[in-house]
XYZ file of C-alpha atoms in Angstrom:
614
model
C -26.214 77.795 13.259
C -24.975 81.279 14.215
C -21.159 81.458 14.131
C -18.605 84.097 15.162
C -15.312 84.345 13.272
C -12.277 85.481 15.279
C -9.087 86.578 13.514
C -5.813 87.487 15.237
C -3.075 89.048 13.093
C 0.195 88.875 14.989
C 3.802 89.495 14.095
C 4.348 85.833 13.166
C 0.983 84.133 12.650
C -2.537 85.010 11.595
C -4.937 82.761 13.521
C -8.609 82.165 12.747
C -11.266 80.434 14.842
C -14.971 79.773 14.522
C -17.089 79.930 17.685
C -20.652 78.797 18.199
C -22.389 82.090 19.031
C -24.604 80.494 21.674
C -22.233 78.164 23.531
C -18.903 79.917 22.723
C -17.481 76.492 21.885
C -14.617 76.427 19.376
C -15.740 74.741 16.157
C -12.541 75.100 14.102
C -9.128 76.746 14.498
C -6.189 77.278 12.123
C -2.893 79.158 11.826
C -1.152 80.754 8.852
C 1.917 82.965 8.524
C 1.329 86.711 8.715
C 2.480 88.271 5.448
C 4.153 91.690 5.436
C 3.861 94.317 4.194
C 0.789 93.006 2.329
C -1.433 91.389 4.981
C -4.038 90.070 2.533
C -2.325 86.751 1.573
C -1.855 85.773 5.223
C -5.446 86.569 6.180
C -6.756 84.819 3.066
C -4.677 81.692 3.776
C -5.944 81.560 7.349
C -9.580 81.846 6.233
C -9.148 79.221 3.519
C -7.698 76.729 5.989
C -10.890 76.985 8.043
C -12.670 75.411 5.057
C -16.066 76.721 6.244
C -18.634 76.265 3.484
C -21.479 78.249 5.075
C -20.409 81.929 5.035
C -24.002 83.038 5.605
C -23.849 81.518 9.115
C -21.086 83.933 10.179
C -22.904 86.735 12.008
C -19.879 88.687 13.269
C -16.129 88.958 12.604
C -13.808 90.082 15.421
C -10.173 91.109 14.959
C -7.292 91.344 17.378
C -3.777 92.396 16.432
C -0.331 93.308 17.690
C 0.381 95.417 14.600
C -0.300 98.738 16.334
C 1.873 97.860 19.325
C 4.695 96.625 17.091
C 4.486 99.754 14.920
C 4.915 102.003 17.963
C 7.778 99.963 19.414
C 9.512 99.735 16.031
C 8.830 103.427 15.285
C 6.886 102.704 12.120
C 3.788 104.443 10.814
C 2.721 107.557 8.970
C 4.522 110.919 9.120
C 2.676 113.105 11.610
C 2.705 116.852 12.020
C 1.852 118.001 15.566
C 0.149 121.366 16.144
C 0.593 122.345 19.806
C -1.791 125.114 20.829
C -0.823 127.524 23.578
C 2.404 125.997 24.850
C 5.129 123.433 24.136
C 4.779 119.900 25.461
C 7.261 119.031 28.221
C 9.020 116.171 26.481
C 9.887 114.564 23.167
C 6.991 114.057 20.767
C 6.887 111.076 18.310
C 6.113 113.332 15.326
C 7.944 114.153 12.096
C 7.071 117.858 12.470
C 6.155 119.836 15.584
C 5.033 123.475 15.768
C 3.672 125.560 18.627
C 0.819 127.833 17.569
C -1.275 130.584 19.099
C -4.371 129.593 21.029
C -3.848 129.754 24.786
C -6.331 128.627 27.440
C -5.931 128.799 31.189
C -6.366 125.662 33.286
C -10.084 126.422 33.602
C -10.508 126.467 29.827
C -10.931 130.249 29.462
C -9.518 131.803 26.296
C -6.460 133.960 26.939
C -5.272 134.093 23.317
C -7.222 133.111 20.224
C -5.884 130.921 17.415
C -4.514 132.535 14.241
C -5.925 131.016 11.010
C -3.183 132.787 9.039
C -0.481 131.191 11.203
C -2.042 127.740 10.765
C -2.186 128.085 6.981
C 1.404 129.347 6.878
C 2.706 126.272 8.715
C 0.589 124.034 6.500
C 2.262 125.550 3.458
C 5.690 124.744 4.884
C 4.640 121.166 5.685
C 2.994 120.374 2.338
C 4.057 116.901 1.174
C 6.026 116.268 4.365
C 3.276 114.865 6.618
C 0.583 112.215 6.159
C -1.630 113.246 9.092
C -2.022 116.059 11.627
C -2.446 115.825 15.411
C -3.883 118.897 17.147
C -3.339 119.189 20.892
C -4.094 122.215 23.031
C -3.267 122.874 26.648
C -6.443 122.463 28.751
C -8.414 121.344 25.697
C -10.320 118.899 27.915
C -11.737 121.982 29.647
C -12.593 123.741 26.387
C -12.155 122.082 22.994
C -12.997 125.111 20.855
C -9.414 125.823 19.695
C -8.689 122.216 18.702
C -11.973 121.939 16.820
C -11.527 125.221 14.936
C -7.934 124.302 14.014
C -9.120 120.963 12.629
C -11.800 122.726 10.545
C -9.206 125.058 9.021
C -6.893 122.148 8.118
C -9.652 120.005 6.635
C -10.863 122.803 4.379
C -7.438 122.857 2.724
C -6.051 119.303 3.058
C -7.590 115.859 2.543
C -5.572 114.062 5.242
C -6.560 112.687 8.664
C -6.706 115.261 11.470
C -6.800 114.011 15.077
C -7.861 116.179 18.032
C -6.407 115.196 21.398
C -9.579 115.976 23.390
C -11.481 113.298 21.433
C -9.114 110.558 22.629
C -8.667 111.475 26.290
C -10.602 113.498 28.835
C -7.756 113.397 31.373
C -5.427 116.227 32.263
C -1.798 115.841 31.266
C -0.967 117.864 28.190
C 2.132 115.867 27.274
C 0.524 112.417 27.586
C -2.571 113.603 25.727
C -0.382 114.974 22.919
C 1.605 111.729 22.619
C -1.653 109.757 22.454
C -2.974 111.980 19.649
C 0.273 111.781 17.643
C 0.469 107.981 17.935
C -3.173 107.763 16.863
C -2.470 109.813 13.753
C 0.644 107.749 12.944
C -1.220 104.445 13.231
C -4.098 105.339 10.926
C -2.456 103.889 7.760
C -1.385 100.687 9.578
C -4.814 99.867 10.952
C -6.565 100.938 7.755
C -4.338 98.507 5.833
C -5.311 95.689 8.217
C -9.017 96.467 7.989
C -8.961 96.851 4.213
C -7.113 93.544 3.811
C -9.540 91.824 6.155
C -12.654 93.187 4.469
C -11.295 92.271 1.035
C -10.491 88.697 2.125
C -13.927 88.330 3.737
C -15.786 89.707 0.711
C -13.930 87.326 -1.612
C -15.305 84.454 0.466
C -18.864 85.724 0.671
C -18.640 86.825 4.314
C -20.536 90.089 4.817
C -20.935 90.161 8.614
C -20.123 93.232 10.750
C -16.404 93.521 11.613
C -15.246 94.640 15.072
C -11.746 94.980 16.541
C -10.404 94.424 20.060
C -9.249 97.455 22.062
C -6.420 97.500 24.569
C -8.829 96.951 27.473
C -10.220 93.788 25.883
C -13.524 95.259 24.690
C -14.655 95.607 21.064
C -15.351 98.503 18.727
C -16.639 98.579 15.171
C -13.899 98.901 12.561
C -15.536 102.025 11.089
C -15.094 103.638 14.520
C -11.560 102.231 14.863
C -10.430 103.946 11.653
C -10.431 107.268 13.487
C -9.198 105.827 16.821
C -6.588 103.187 15.864
C -4.463 104.070 18.899
C -7.033 102.220 21.014
C -5.978 98.955 19.339
C -2.542 99.184 20.979
C -2.241 96.119 23.262
C -5.206 94.588 21.436
C -3.428 91.235 21.096
C -2.572 90.752 24.801
C -6.045 91.922 25.837
C -7.669 89.407 23.486
C -5.492 86.590 24.811
C -6.659 87.363 28.368
C -10.301 87.101 27.321
C -9.540 83.945 25.353
C -7.722 82.392 28.305
C -10.697 83.022 30.571
C -13.114 81.507 28.053
C -10.972 78.448 27.288
C -9.827 77.605 30.818
C -12.843 78.592 32.901
C -10.378 79.680 35.604
C -11.096 83.048 37.220
C -7.974 83.482 39.426
C -4.583 82.851 37.828
C -1.551 84.290 36.098
C -2.282 84.183 32.354
C 0.854 83.725 30.246
C 0.665 84.089 26.467
C 3.851 83.015 24.673
C 3.780 84.208 21.099
C 6.362 84.418 18.365
C 7.871 87.729 19.468
C 6.930 88.310 23.114
C 5.478 86.703 26.208
C 2.640 88.649 27.849
C 1.602 88.091 31.456
C -1.455 89.371 33.333
C -3.070 88.556 36.667
C -6.756 87.723 36.634
C -8.821 87.963 39.813
C -12.507 87.046 39.937
C -12.476 86.739 36.174
C -11.185 90.274 35.601
C -7.801 91.712 34.745
C -6.849 95.057 36.326
C -6.966 98.078 34.017
C -4.017 100.492 33.912
C -5.947 103.664 34.699
C -2.844 105.892 34.586
C -2.338 105.071 30.908
C -0.393 102.383 29.110
C 3.325 102.761 28.443
C 4.122 101.634 24.882
C 7.796 101.489 24.010
C 9.234 104.796 25.204
C 5.881 106.616 25.286
C 3.541 107.289 28.199
C -0.017 107.538 26.910
C -3.520 108.157 28.212
C -4.729 104.840 26.818
C -6.990 102.696 28.962
C -5.523 99.215 28.670
C -5.235 95.929 30.506
C -2.391 95.760 33.023
C -0.097 93.464 31.061
C 3.641 92.819 31.500
C 5.424 92.137 28.210
C 8.834 90.483 27.828
C 10.966 89.880 24.736
C 10.963 86.081 24.707
C 8.914 84.026 22.252
C 9.058 81.130 19.854
C 10.939 83.228 17.289
C 13.350 84.927 19.726
C 16.941 85.140 18.564
C 19.427 82.765 20.225
C 22.863 84.376 20.076
C 26.291 84.040 21.671
C 28.118 86.855 23.425
C 30.948 86.819 25.971
C 30.732 83.123 26.885
C 26.969 83.282 27.269
C 24.057 82.092 25.155
C 21.281 84.695 25.130
C 17.600 84.370 24.254
C 15.870 87.450 22.789
C 14.672 90.107 22.865
C 15.001 90.463 19.071
C 12.683 88.450 16.850
C 14.146 86.626 13.827
C 12.819 84.232 11.203
C 13.498 80.659 12.417
C 16.067 78.850 10.280
C 13.619 75.973 9.856
C 11.197 78.395 8.167
C 13.865 80.111 6.054
C 14.991 76.673 4.869
C 11.626 76.141 3.191
C 12.317 79.173 1.004
C 15.856 78.107 0.022
C 16.482 74.374 -0.310
C 20.274 74.945 -0.284
C 20.346 77.064 2.888
C 21.751 74.270 5.075
C 24.702 73.885 2.686
C 25.209 77.655 2.563
C 25.766 77.640 6.334
C 29.040 75.782 5.707
C 30.388 78.918 3.999
C 32.179 80.897 6.696
C 32.447 84.697 6.408
C 35.941 86.101 6.727
C 34.731 89.075 8.760
C 31.625 89.609 10.870
C 30.029 92.997 11.539
C 29.625 93.680 15.246
C 26.597 91.897 16.658
C 26.193 89.451 13.738
C 26.452 85.657 14.047
C 28.094 83.307 11.448
C 25.083 80.938 11.391
C 22.576 83.655 10.531
C 20.895 84.372 7.229
C 18.896 87.250 5.757
C 15.817 87.685 3.621
C 14.400 90.689 1.797
C 11.257 92.356 3.139
C 11.078 95.338 0.798
C 12.252 98.918 0.591
C 9.945 101.241 2.588
C 8.628 104.427 1.002
C 11.136 107.264 1.340
C 14.062 104.965 2.201
C 17.258 106.052 0.415
C 19.859 103.368 -0.317
C 23.558 103.627 -1.134
C 25.108 101.438 -3.908
C 26.549 98.878 -1.462
C 23.099 98.342 0.039
C 21.472 98.055 -3.384
C 23.846 95.275 -4.475
C 23.191 93.341 -1.253
C 19.416 93.657 -1.759
C 19.791 92.330 -5.297
C 21.405 89.152 -3.933
C 18.422 88.650 -1.607
C 15.755 89.361 -4.210
C 15.003 85.696 -4.897
C 15.354 83.911 -1.517
C 17.126 84.025 1.876
C 20.886 83.504 1.961
C 23.494 82.925 4.649
C 25.925 85.619 5.695
C 28.793 83.530 4.303
C 27.065 83.194 0.925
C 26.471 86.964 0.779
C 30.148 87.743 1.444
C 31.260 85.107 -1.069
C 29.168 86.861 -3.724
C 30.641 90.290 -3.061
C 28.124 91.765 -0.601
C 29.242 94.503 1.792
C 28.416 92.940 5.171
C 28.773 96.296 6.942
C 25.418 97.231 5.375
C 23.547 94.462 7.197
C 22.858 96.115 10.603
C 21.479 99.317 9.059
C 19.232 97.453 6.617
C 17.842 95.323 9.459
C 17.088 98.460 11.520
C 15.370 100.080 8.532
C 13.150 97.056 8.010
C 14.502 96.433 4.501
C 15.854 92.961 5.307
C 15.077 90.520 8.107
C 17.504 88.366 10.045
C 16.990 84.582 10.060
C 18.566 82.704 12.928
C 18.413 80.006 15.567
C 15.256 80.222 17.721
C 13.304 78.188 20.300
C 11.213 76.926 17.370
C 14.396 75.555 15.761
C 15.340 73.806 19.011
C 12.018 71.960 18.978
C 12.694 70.811 15.392
C 16.205 69.646 16.297
C 14.846 67.697 19.291
C 12.127 66.129 17.137
C 9.308 67.671 19.182
C 8.138 69.660 16.160
C 8.361 68.578 12.525
C 6.357 71.249 10.730
C 9.280 72.844 8.853
C 12.891 72.184 7.773
C 14.753 70.458 10.610
C 17.911 70.043 8.476
C 18.544 73.799 8.227
C 17.813 74.259 11.934
C 20.380 71.563 12.812
C 22.987 73.051 10.460
C 22.567 76.462 12.088
C 22.951 75.039 15.578
C 26.137 73.209 14.494
C 27.609 76.414 13.093
C 26.806 78.324 16.319
C 28.330 75.498 18.406
C 31.606 75.759 16.476
C 31.612 79.557 16.865
C 31.007 79.260 20.624
C 33.574 76.452 21.040
C 30.995 74.031 22.430
C 29.997 70.470 21.702
C 26.644 70.242 19.947
C 24.941 68.606 22.945
C 26.301 71.289 25.254
C 25.068 74.077 22.989
C 21.579 72.581 22.872
C 21.505 72.222 26.663
C 22.533 75.851 27.099
C 20.003 77.003 24.498
C 17.109 75.186 26.185
C 18.212 76.545 29.571
C 18.398 80.097 28.169
C 14.794 79.938 26.949
C 13.512 78.420 30.183
C 15.445 80.952 32.281
C 14.037 83.855 30.275
C 10.482 82.592 30.834
C 11.154 81.946 34.531
C 12.537 85.457 35.018
C 9.546 86.929 33.156
C 7.153 85.255 35.602
C 9.155 86.473 38.595
C 9.303 90.052 37.256
C 5.556 89.959 36.650
C 5.092 89.273 40.377
C 4.506 85.520 40.458
C 3.934 84.128 43.952
C 4.656 80.493 44.829
C 1.586 78.283 44.667
C -0.312 80.268 42.063
C -1.834 78.734 38.961
C -0.449 79.638 35.539
C -2.750 79.382 32.538
C -0.403 79.069 29.551
C -1.492 80.191 26.093
C 0.145 80.464 22.684
C 1.588 77.934 20.250
C 5.008 77.443 22.008
C 3.576 77.243 25.545
C 3.090 73.461 25.737
C 6.741 72.861 24.839
C 8.324 75.292 27.291
C 6.051 75.954 30.271
C 5.985 72.532 31.999
C 9.676 72.782 32.982
C 9.321 76.444 33.949
C 6.312 75.729 36.165
C 8.124 72.889 37.911
C 10.892 75.332 38.800
C 8.316 77.899 39.947
C 6.349 75.237 41.860
C 3.261 76.446 40.049
C 0.192 74.557 38.907
C 0.040 74.638 35.096
C -3.115 74.666 32.990
C -2.898 74.570 29.189
C -6.468 74.650 27.885
C -7.574 73.140 24.604
C -7.085 75.623 21.727
C -4.499 77.531 23.802
C -2.496 78.155 20.619
C -5.293 80.372 19.200
C -6.428 82.053 22.430
C -6.091 85.539 20.908
C -8.549 84.751 18.141
C -10.932 83.120 20.645
C -10.741 86.219 22.859
C -11.506 88.458 19.911
C -14.615 86.441 19.073
C -15.835 86.428 22.695
C -15.511 90.159 23.456
C -18.055 92.870 24.247
C -18.268 96.569 23.414
C -17.281 98.971 26.207
C -16.941 102.758 26.059
C -16.473 105.372 28.797
C -17.034 109.108 29.233
C -16.252 111.450 32.105
C -16.793 115.013 33.349
C -15.576 117.124 36.269
C -17.646 119.495 38.403
C -15.546 122.253 39.979
C -16.195 125.537 41.781
C -16.128 128.521 39.438
C -13.367 130.669 40.989
C -14.269 134.087 39.568
C -18.030 134.011 40.115
C -20.397 132.041 42.288
C -21.476 128.652 41.075
C -19.987 125.530 39.531
C -18.620 124.613 36.111
C -18.977 121.228 34.446
C -15.847 120.477 32.409
C -16.202 117.860 29.639
C -14.436 117.170 26.357
C -17.586 118.120 24.424
C -18.021 121.499 26.178
C -18.453 123.359 29.487
C -21.608 124.338 31.369
C -22.142 126.707 34.351
C -24.647 126.153 37.183
C -25.488 128.140 40.269
C -26.002 125.076 42.452
C -23.598 122.165 42.790
C -26.420 119.597 42.910
C -27.753 120.889 39.579
C -24.263 120.742 38.045
C -23.705 117.155 39.178
C -27.158 116.030 38.012
C -26.628 117.574 34.572
C -23.103 116.127 34.322
C -24.325 112.646 35.255
C -26.973 112.676 32.541
C -24.488 114.122 30.033
C -21.772 111.482 30.582
C -24.323 108.671 30.472
C -25.672 109.976 27.152
C -22.161 110.450 25.772
C -21.037 106.941 26.802
C -24.195 105.515 25.208
C -23.528 107.410 21.975
C -19.898 106.231 21.881
C -20.961 102.633 22.471
C -23.493 102.856 19.641
C -20.836 104.262 17.312
C -18.466 101.467 18.394
C -21.044 98.857 17.392
C -23.119 98.023 20.476
C -26.786 97.479 21.248
C -28.632 96.640 24.449
C -25.897 98.094 26.655
C -25.930 98.598 30.400
C -24.622 101.841 31.878
C -22.719 102.124 35.145
C -22.008 105.572 36.574
C -19.676 106.517 39.425
C -19.838 109.894 41.196
C -16.714 110.625 43.265
C -16.547 113.948 45.177
C -13.159 115.081 46.528
C -12.675 117.184 49.697
C -9.514 118.485 51.405
C -8.706 119.758 54.883
C -9.900 119.075 58.426
C -12.885 121.270 57.703
C -13.573 119.680 54.362
C -13.358 122.017 51.384
C -14.965 120.799 48.176
C -12.404 120.435 45.361
C -14.199 118.606 42.575
C -16.560 115.788 41.653
C -15.472 113.289 39.026
C -18.317 111.572 37.194
C -17.571 108.588 34.950
C -20.035 106.484 32.976
C -19.217 103.174 31.286
C -21.424 101.541 28.659
C -21.047 97.762 28.287
C -23.056 95.955 25.665
C -23.324 93.181 23.141
C -22.121 93.752 19.578
C -24.816 94.809 17.138
C -25.346 91.290 15.781
C -26.920 90.171 19.087
C -30.584 89.324 19.054
C -32.152 92.364 20.652
C -34.563 95.057 19.648
C -33.405 97.504 22.277
C -30.868 99.947 20.863
C -28.062 101.133 23.126
């Protein structure tokens, strides 16, 4: 039997599934906790729970992940130095260091000012030891990439660190967005490399030596060797995989797909079996990018969303915390600790909440008060009252949470299910004790608190559907582990038909295993303003032609070849190529402006039985 292994590493769980390669039927599915910062134990535990004794039957491994998205939103990743060639970008750049350098092109890609190797080396000397990767972005580099490429060559001759050129990630105009995309790509390289290294190590330990591919933000696949240099394309990988998984599991081609995870709920409309692609570029956190990604709406409500009280109101999310029922497994006395009331509470903290140590990130400087608090948490999670009782400075808590040194544990929708007896996987006693403590703080009876908490979760999900554009009478396909517990009541309020397919809780991993490779390339044909003829502008170079028809014919062949090459590098064989030629005219007596030519290669991953190379 030929089997495909799908792995989804999310913020809370690492899911694994095995699919029959021929029928795409799920053979086995499991969940394990994602382990941070070392991902290997979580991946290994997930694989072991599959208990598959025939590793030689696994012909392909497909990954999906929310790690890249979370890293951008949480402003984590490597330290990036941004070299801007020719001009400053019109906006804030997510880089540790930014420097404008010589190397100016006009909008047509003609050189107005050459780069200065001496200037580049001088800045590199000042940045030594202060950056982990370099992003090089030049104005109009999509018209002429020579300056970016030469700058990269100079850097790589002197430094052994990743160097990312913006023109290789996007062929679209928009200097600022292209620069942001390149910087985020450089910052994410260590995160995605850590995931891939952990995955390959776990697979090798279990005798699995199949090719490994990863889901991109548009739902297609690329080989992990290719992804190492383009990790930014894995942003929104998790939501894209869940869409594919929802289609495979439900068989429904027109619906609102809702994936409720531990941290967020993602929603996307599917029409005729396809989800719209955000062609203008995905917005991730505060950053507008040039990334081609599925049109997904994301909201901060999930199974691990924080339930907290403020100004006579119980709120759900958007912060993610460790459920008390999970924290209770790590400290058998945690329920008793919740009886210890703190004398003072830092602003924004709750008396029922606890904290656990994650680790001190590289380069993080701590003051003595923070060090003593971390020492108390070195063995297991503890309540805020216990920490104060043992001399901790509670004012250090908010900063340490923001820095990712410690993690808050609190009441969540998952705890509510344990209290109600609908879920018994973890420690219900600690969940109940936390809810009691919050009820006292809020001045509510326990039953009233639970009613308000359930209503807060349902209201947050209802509002998410409305904001995503839900229309009465539509079908909702619900995915994710918490969906079965929460969506029936929400759909009754929405008057929506609800479908929860079998294996909905591991839809991301199913979507990863069922994906295809897809890569695109584009070029523009424009009149040459200073001499007769037409210029083909492409990220890999420019070409001049006397006749427009010759320029368009050459450009069409070039983008098809380039898309085919990219697809082969991404791990595809036997691909089909679609090419669109779109001329643009203006005026009542039409004046030719440009022709945009885009080719897309769609193919099976390399494991597929075919002798025809892409």
